[in-house]
Amino acid sequence: MSDTILSVQGLVRDFGGFRAVNNVDLAVERGTIHAVIGPNGAGKSTLFKLITGSLRPTKGRIVLDGHSVGGRRPHVIATRGLVQVFQLSSICARLTVAESVALGIIAHRHRTLDVFSSYHRRALVQATVVLEQVGLASQATTIAGTLSHGDQRALEIAMALAISPRVLLLDEPTAGMSPAETAVIAQLVASEARSRGITVLLSEHDMDVVFGISDHVTVLHQGQVIAEGTPEAVRAHPEVMSIYLGRSADRTEEIA
Ligand SMILES: Nc1ncnc2c1ncn2[C@@H]1O[C@H](COP(=O)(O)OP(=O)(O)OP(=O)(O)O)[C@@H](O)[C@H]1O
Ligand SMILES: [Mg+2]
């Protein structure tokens, strides 16, 4: 039986006369990993911004766990359990790894950061547990901004996991990573999401990641959904192949 946690219906976003997201429908099933792929400029990030509330839809509906959230402010949508991975660089690169995770927990609960409060100590304990789970425990006292690029992304994901989102949005989680770092992050996202029952919506250019961890794939092209289904079905879809063949003769896994 279908159990949709996030649905998007007839979603449109115009920038002036340009339609970046064009009548998009999307249904994300609870507990699944759902990828949105498409060439550069397809509208993936715009779609994600509409879902998180950082952009307002021109038209259409967004329903999160039974509640209409289209056009709501990001913090309202976050309190309903939808969280986008933090940009570490903009928040707390000077804090330690453990403090960063604790700050994320506290900020999500709208508490002020008081280092002497028992609340802060509890958040630090929770942070330590999450860091062990994601393999960053040995870096807990390292200044976040000095971590390797791959570990910084792992920390960003840890910060998001620490607040136990119902739906986690990841817009290109492996951007700028080496293939080895990419494999680690993909496995981290998949295993943590599955063990915690977190639904994941991700956009990703690395097709190995997409086909390796996703249950369902939606393909956007010029703002519209042109295909969706299992990774196998999408990979074999004629329109998807023809779009990607423009960039690579026979290796669809290298392009998105
Ligand atoms: N704020 C904006 N103002 C005007 N045009 C925008 C704005 N944001 C995005 N666009 C345009 O909307 C289209 C979709 O952009 P978007 O960033 O959503 O694509 P994307 O699929 O995320 O691409 P990429 O794979 O490169 O990240 C692009 O043509 C982009 O130039
Ligand atoms: Mg993008």
GROMACS .gro file of C-alpha atoms and ligand atoms in nm:
model
  288
    1MET     CA    1   0.000   0.000   0.000
    2SER     CA    2   0.131   0.340  -0.085
    3ASP     CA    3   0.228   0.566   0.204
    4THR     CA    4   0.327   0.903   0.062
    5ILE     CA    5   0.507   1.129   0.310
    6LEU     CA    6   0.576   1.413   0.066
    7SER     CA    7   0.382   1.502  -0.243
    8VAL     CA    8   0.412   1.781  -0.493
    9GLN     CA    9   0.125   1.853  -0.729
   10GLY     CA   10   0.125   2.080  -1.031
   11LEU     CA   11   0.421   2.276  -0.895
   12VAL     CA   12   0.530   2.577  -1.098
   13ARG     CA   13   0.803   2.835  -1.035
   14ASP     CA   14   0.865   3.124  -1.270
   15PHE     CA   15   1.162   3.361  -1.264
   16GLY     CA   16   1.034   3.656  -1.463
   17GLY     CA   17   0.925   3.507  -1.793
   18PHE     CA   18   1.127   3.189  -1.742
   19ARG     CA   19   0.955   2.875  -1.607
   20ALA     CA   20   1.220   2.686  -1.405
   21VAL     CA   21   0.978   2.431  -1.258
   22ASN     CA   22   0.694   2.342  -1.490
   23ASN     CA   23   0.391   2.156  -1.354
   24VAL     CA   24   0.587   1.902  -1.152
   25ASP     CA   25   0.417   1.613  -0.973
   26LEU     CA   26   0.618   1.406  -0.729
   27ALA     CA   27   0.525   1.144  -0.469
   28VAL     CA   28   0.785   1.037  -0.216
   29GLU     CA   29   0.703   0.719  -0.026
   30ARG     CA   30   0.779   0.701   0.346
   31GLY     CA   31   1.109   0.536   0.432
   32THR     CA   32   1.245   0.540   0.078
   33ILE     CA   33   1.545   0.703  -0.086
   34HIS     CA   34   1.412   0.905  -0.380
   35ALA     CA   35   1.650   1.070  -0.626
   36VAL     CA   36   1.580   1.363  -0.856
   37ILE     CA   37   1.817   1.370  -1.151
   38GLY     CA   38   1.845   1.580  -1.464
   39PRO     CA   39   2.094   1.786  -1.662
   40ASN     CA   40   2.233   2.118  -1.536
   41GLY     CA   41   1.956   2.375  -1.517
   42ALA     CA   42   1.680   2.110  -1.515
   43GLY     CA   43   1.521   2.270  -1.208
   44LYS     CA   44   1.634   2.029  -0.933
   45SER     CA   45   1.764   2.291  -0.688
   46THR     CA   46   1.466   2.517  -0.756
   47LEU     CA   47   1.231   2.225  -0.682
   48PHE     CA   48   1.415   2.157  -0.356
   49LYS     CA   49   1.401   2.524  -0.257
   50LEU     CA   50   1.026   2.524  -0.315
   51ILE     CA   51   0.992   2.214  -0.097
   52THR     CA   52   1.203   2.358   0.189
   53GLY     CA   53   1.023   2.692   0.171
   54SER     CA   54   1.321   2.903   0.072
   55LEU     CA   55   1.137   2.987  -0.252
   56ARG     CA   56   0.762   3.042  -0.293
   57PRO     CA   57   0.579   2.845  -0.561
   58THR     CA   58   0.416   3.037  -0.844
   59LYS     CA   59   0.147   2.767  -0.848
   60GLY     CA   60   0.086   2.419  -0.714
   61ARG     CA   61   0.066   2.223  -0.392
   62ILE     CA   62   0.323   2.071  -0.157
   63VAL     CA   63   0.191   1.829   0.106
   64LEU     CA   64   0.414   1.703   0.386
   65ASP     CA   65   0.274   1.425   0.601
   66GLY     CA   66  -0.083   1.535   0.534
   67HIS     CA   67  -0.020   1.909   0.579
   68SER     CA   68  -0.016   2.161   0.298
   69VAL     CA   69   0.316   2.346   0.332
   70GLY     CA   70   0.356   2.520  -0.006
   71GLY     CA   71   0.471   2.880   0.044
   72ARG     CA   72   0.528   2.833   0.421
   73ARG     CA   73   0.847   2.970   0.572
   74PRO     CA   74   1.144   2.730   0.604
   75HIS     CA   75   1.136   2.714   0.985
   76VAL     CA   76   0.767   2.619   0.979
   77ILE     CA   77   0.837   2.341   0.730
   78ALA     CA   78   1.136   2.227   0.939
   79THR     CA   79   0.917   2.190   1.246
   80ARG     CA   80   0.703   1.952   1.043
   81GLY     CA   81   1.008   1.728   1.007
   82LEU     CA   82   1.157   1.829   0.673
   83VAL     CA   83   1.522   1.922   0.697
   84GLN     CA   84   1.781   2.017   0.440
   85VAL     CA   85   2.143   1.938   0.509
   86PHE     CA   86   2.312   2.238   0.667
   87GLN     CA   87   2.585   2.428   0.492
   88LEU     CA   88   2.859   2.386   0.750
   89SER     CA   89   3.070   2.660   0.595
   90SER     CA   90   2.807   2.921   0.671
   91ILE     CA   91   2.726   2.819   1.028
   92CYS     CA   92   2.996   2.687   1.249
   93ALA     CA   93   3.328   2.620   1.082
   94ARG     CA   94   3.502   2.757   1.395
   95LEU     CA   95   3.327   2.526   1.641
   96THR     CA   96   3.443   2.176   1.716
   97VAL     CA   97   3.275   1.887   1.539
   98ALA     CA   98   3.076   1.789   1.850
   99GLU     CA   99   2.974   2.151   1.920
  100SER     CA  100   2.854   2.185   1.561
  101VAL     CA  101   2.622   1.888   1.594
  102ALA     CA  102   2.503   2.007   1.936
  103LEU     CA  103   2.435   2.354   1.797
  104GLY     CA  104   2.226   2.201   1.521
  105ILE     CA  105   2.019   2.011   1.779
  106ILE     CA  106   1.969   2.323   1.992
  107ALA     CA  107   1.892   2.555   1.700
  108HIS     CA  108   1.633   2.312   1.570
  109ARG     CA  109   1.456   2.319   1.905
  110HIS     CA  110   1.466   2.702   1.918
  111ARG     CA  111   1.676   2.712   2.233
  112THR     CA  112   1.942   2.969   2.291
  113LEU     CA  113   2.299   2.854   2.308
  114ASP     CA  114   2.392   2.860   2.677
  115VAL     CA  115   2.707   2.663   2.743
  116PHE     CA  116   2.623   2.619   3.112
  117SER     CA  117   2.276   2.479   3.065
  118SER     CA  118   2.197   2.114   3.117
  119TYR     CA  119   2.020   2.134   2.782
  120HIS     CA  120   2.347   2.212   2.611
  121ARG     CA  121   2.519   1.923   2.791
  122ARG     CA  122   2.241   1.687   2.681
  123ALA     CA  123   2.279   1.806   2.322
  124LEU     CA  124   2.653   1.736   2.341
  125VAL     CA  125   2.584   1.381   2.462
  126GLN     CA  126   2.338   1.327   2.175
  127ALA     CA  127   2.596   1.472   1.937
  128THR     CA  128   2.856   1.222   2.055
  129VAL     CA  129   2.621   0.932   1.985
  130VAL     CA  130   2.553   1.053   1.631
  131LEU     CA  131   2.924   1.112   1.565
  132GLU     CA  132   2.997   0.752   1.663
  133GLN     CA  133   2.730   0.632   1.423
  134VAL     CA  134   2.871   0.826   1.130
  135GLY     CA  135   3.234   0.741   1.207
  136LEU     CA  136   3.342   1.089   1.318
  137ALA     CA  137   3.380   1.020   1.692
  138SER     CA  138   3.759   1.043   1.679
  139GLN     CA  139   3.722   1.398   1.536
  140ALA     CA  140   3.477   1.522   1.798
  141THR     CA  141   3.714   1.788   1.934
  142THR     CA  142   3.855   1.891   1.595
  143ILE     CA  143   3.761   2.237   1.466
  144ALA     CA  144   3.497   2.167   1.202
  145GLY     CA  145   3.650   2.400   0.944
  146THR     CA  146   3.978   2.208   0.947
  147LEU     CA  147   3.822   1.871   0.851
  148SER     CA  148   3.882   1.726   0.507
  149HIS     CA  149   3.617   1.810   0.249
  150GLY     CA  150   3.469   1.459   0.275
  151ASP     CA  151   3.456   1.470   0.655
  152GLN     CA  152   3.290   1.813   0.642
  153ARG     CA  153   3.012   1.670   0.428
  154ALA     CA  154   2.982   1.374   0.664
  155LEU     CA  155   2.953   1.624   0.950
  156GLU     CA  156   2.681   1.816   0.767
  157ILE     CA  157   2.489   1.492   0.729
  158ALA     CA  158   2.550   1.405   1.096
  159MET     CA  159   2.412   1.748   1.192
  160ALA     CA  160   2.097   1.679   0.993
  161LEU     CA  161   2.058   1.323   1.126
  162ALA     CA  162   2.102   1.445   1.484
  163ILE     CA  163   1.772   1.629   1.469
  164SER     CA  164   1.589   1.314   1.352
  165PRO     CA  165   1.416   1.455   1.046
  166ARG     CA  166   1.122   1.272   0.892
  167VAL     CA  167   1.236   1.380   0.547
  168LEU     CA  168   1.596   1.470   0.470
  169LEU     CA  169   1.671   1.674   0.158
  170LEU     CA  170   2.017   1.652   0.006
  171ASP     CA  171   2.097   1.871  -0.293
  172GLU     CA  172   2.407   1.716  -0.448
  173PRO     CA  173   2.558   1.573  -0.129
  174THR     CA  174   2.871   1.454  -0.308
  175ALA     CA  175   2.946   1.770  -0.509
  176GLY     CA  176   3.318   1.836  -0.524
  177MET     CA  177   3.413   1.505  -0.368
  178SER     CA  178   3.662   1.246  -0.482
  179PRO     CA  179   3.520   0.910  -0.596
  180ALA     CA  180   3.637   0.751  -0.269
  181GLU     CA  181   3.472   1.022  -0.056
  182THR     CA  182   3.159   0.996  -0.271
  183ALA     CA  183   3.129   0.624  -0.205
  184VAL     CA  184   3.165   0.679   0.171
  185ILE     CA  185   2.902   0.953   0.183
  186ALA     CA  186   2.658   0.759  -0.031
  187GLN     CA  187   2.685   0.456   0.194
  188LEU     CA  188   2.654   0.677   0.502
  189VAL     CA  189   2.336   0.839   0.376
  190ALA     CA  190   2.185   0.508   0.272
  191SER     CA  191   2.269   0.311   0.584
  192GLU     CA  192   2.178   0.585   0.834
  193ALA     CA  193   1.855   0.671   0.656
  194ARG     CA  194   1.747   0.309   0.635
  195SER     CA  195   1.839   0.222   0.992
  196ARG     CA  196   1.655   0.532   1.123
  197GLY     CA  197   1.356   0.506   0.888
  198ILE     CA  198   1.431   0.853   0.749
  199THR     CA  199   1.290   0.935   0.406
  200VAL     CA  200   1.552   1.089   0.178
  201LEU     CA  201   1.500   1.311  -0.125
  202LEU     CA  202   1.827   1.380  -0.300
  203SER     CA  203   1.949   1.538  -0.619
  204GLU     CA  204   2.273   1.397  -0.745
  205HIS     CA  205   2.492   1.406  -1.051
  206ASP     CA  206   2.686   1.091  -0.972
  207MET     CA  207   2.488   0.812  -1.136
  208ASP     CA  208   2.670   0.542  -0.940
  209VAL     CA  209   2.533   0.703  -0.625
  210VAL     CA  210   2.183   0.740  -0.769
  211PHE     CA  211   2.151   0.389  -0.900
  212GLY     CA  212   2.336   0.239  -0.606
  213ILE     CA  213   2.123   0.374  -0.322
  214SER     CA  214   1.787   0.495  -0.458
  215ASP     CA  215   1.455   0.313  -0.450
  216HIS     CA  216   1.288   0.556  -0.689
  217VAL     CA  217   1.419   0.806  -0.943
  218THR     CA  218   1.245   1.109  -1.095
  219VAL     CA  219   1.403   1.269  -1.402
  220LEU     CA  220   1.362   1.641  -1.462
  221HIS     CA  221   1.438   1.807  -1.792
  222GLN     CA  222   1.375   2.176  -1.860
  223GLY     CA  223   1.161   2.198  -1.549
  224GLN     CA  224   0.939   1.901  -1.630
  225VAL     CA  225   0.925   1.540  -1.515
  226ILE     CA  226   1.010   1.329  -1.817
  227ALA     CA  227   1.046   0.989  -1.648
  228GLU     CA  228   1.019   0.822  -1.313
  229GLY     CA  229   1.033   0.478  -1.162
  230THR     CA  230   1.282   0.230  -1.030
  231PRO     CA  231   1.648   0.296  -1.112
  232GLU     CA  232   1.636   0.009  -1.364
  233ALA     CA  233   1.327   0.147  -1.540
  234VAL     CA  234   1.466   0.499  -1.554
  235ARG     CA  235   1.802   0.386  -1.682
  236ALA     CA  236   1.628   0.209  -1.972
  237HIS     CA  237   1.381   0.491  -2.046
  238PRO     CA  238   1.420   0.606  -2.410
  239GLU     CA  239   1.380   0.980  -2.342
  240VAL     CA  240   1.627   0.967  -2.054
  241MET     CA  241   1.876   0.783  -2.269
  242SER     CA  242   1.838   1.031  -2.553
  243ILE     CA  243   1.894   1.333  -2.325
  244TYR     CA  244   2.199   1.175  -2.172
  245LEU     CA  245   2.330   1.040  -2.498
  246GLY     CA  246   2.385   1.401  -2.598
  247ARG     CA  247   2.662   1.409  -2.340
  248SER     CA  248   2.799   1.056  -2.347
  249ALA     CA  249   2.770   0.798  -2.620
  250ASP     CA  250   2.718   0.485  -2.416
  251ARG     CA  251   2.773   0.551  -2.047
  252THR     CA  252   2.454   0.696  -1.900
  253GLU     CA  253   2.599   0.647  -1.551
  254GLU     CA  254   2.838   0.937  -1.598
  255ILE     CA  255   2.584   1.205  -1.665
  256ALA     CA  256   2.293   1.379  -1.509
  257LIG     N1  257   1.689   3.299  -0.867
  257LIG     C1  258   1.685   3.271  -0.997
  257LIG     N2  259   1.657   3.368  -1.086
  257LIG     C2  260   1.649   3.341  -1.218
  257LIG     N3  261   1.668   3.218  -1.272
  257LIG     C3  262   1.696   3.118  -1.187
  257LIG     C4  263   1.706   3.138  -1.047
  257LIG     N4  264   1.734   3.020  -0.988
  257LIG     C5  265   1.743   2.930  -1.089
  257LIG     N5  266   1.719   2.989  -1.207
  257LIG     C6  267   1.720   2.922  -1.337
  257LIG     O1  268   1.630   2.812  -1.327
  257LIG     C7  269   1.682   2.701  -1.399
  257LIG     C8  270   1.691   2.583  -1.307
  257LIG     O2  271   1.797   2.605  -1.215
  257LIG     P1  272   1.829   2.503  -1.099
  257LIG     O3  273   1.939   2.561  -1.019
  257LIG     O4  274   1.705   2.466  -1.029
  257LIG     O5  275   1.882   2.377  -1.184
  257LIG     P2  276   1.953   2.244  -1.135
  257LIG     O6  277   1.878   2.132  -1.197
  257LIG     O7  278   1.966   2.246  -0.987
  257LIG     O8  279   2.095   2.255  -1.204
  257LIG     P3  280   2.239   2.202  -1.155
  257LIG     O9  281   2.243   2.058  -1.193
  257LIG    O10  282   2.335   2.282  -1.234
  257LIG    O11  283   2.249   2.224  -1.006
  257LIG     C9  284   1.818   2.744  -1.456
  257LIG    O12  285   1.797   2.785  -1.591
  257LIG    C10  286   1.855   2.862  -1.370
  257LIG    O13  287   1.935   2.953  -1.440
  258MG      MG  288   2.125   2.236  -0.857
   0.00000   0.00000   0.00000
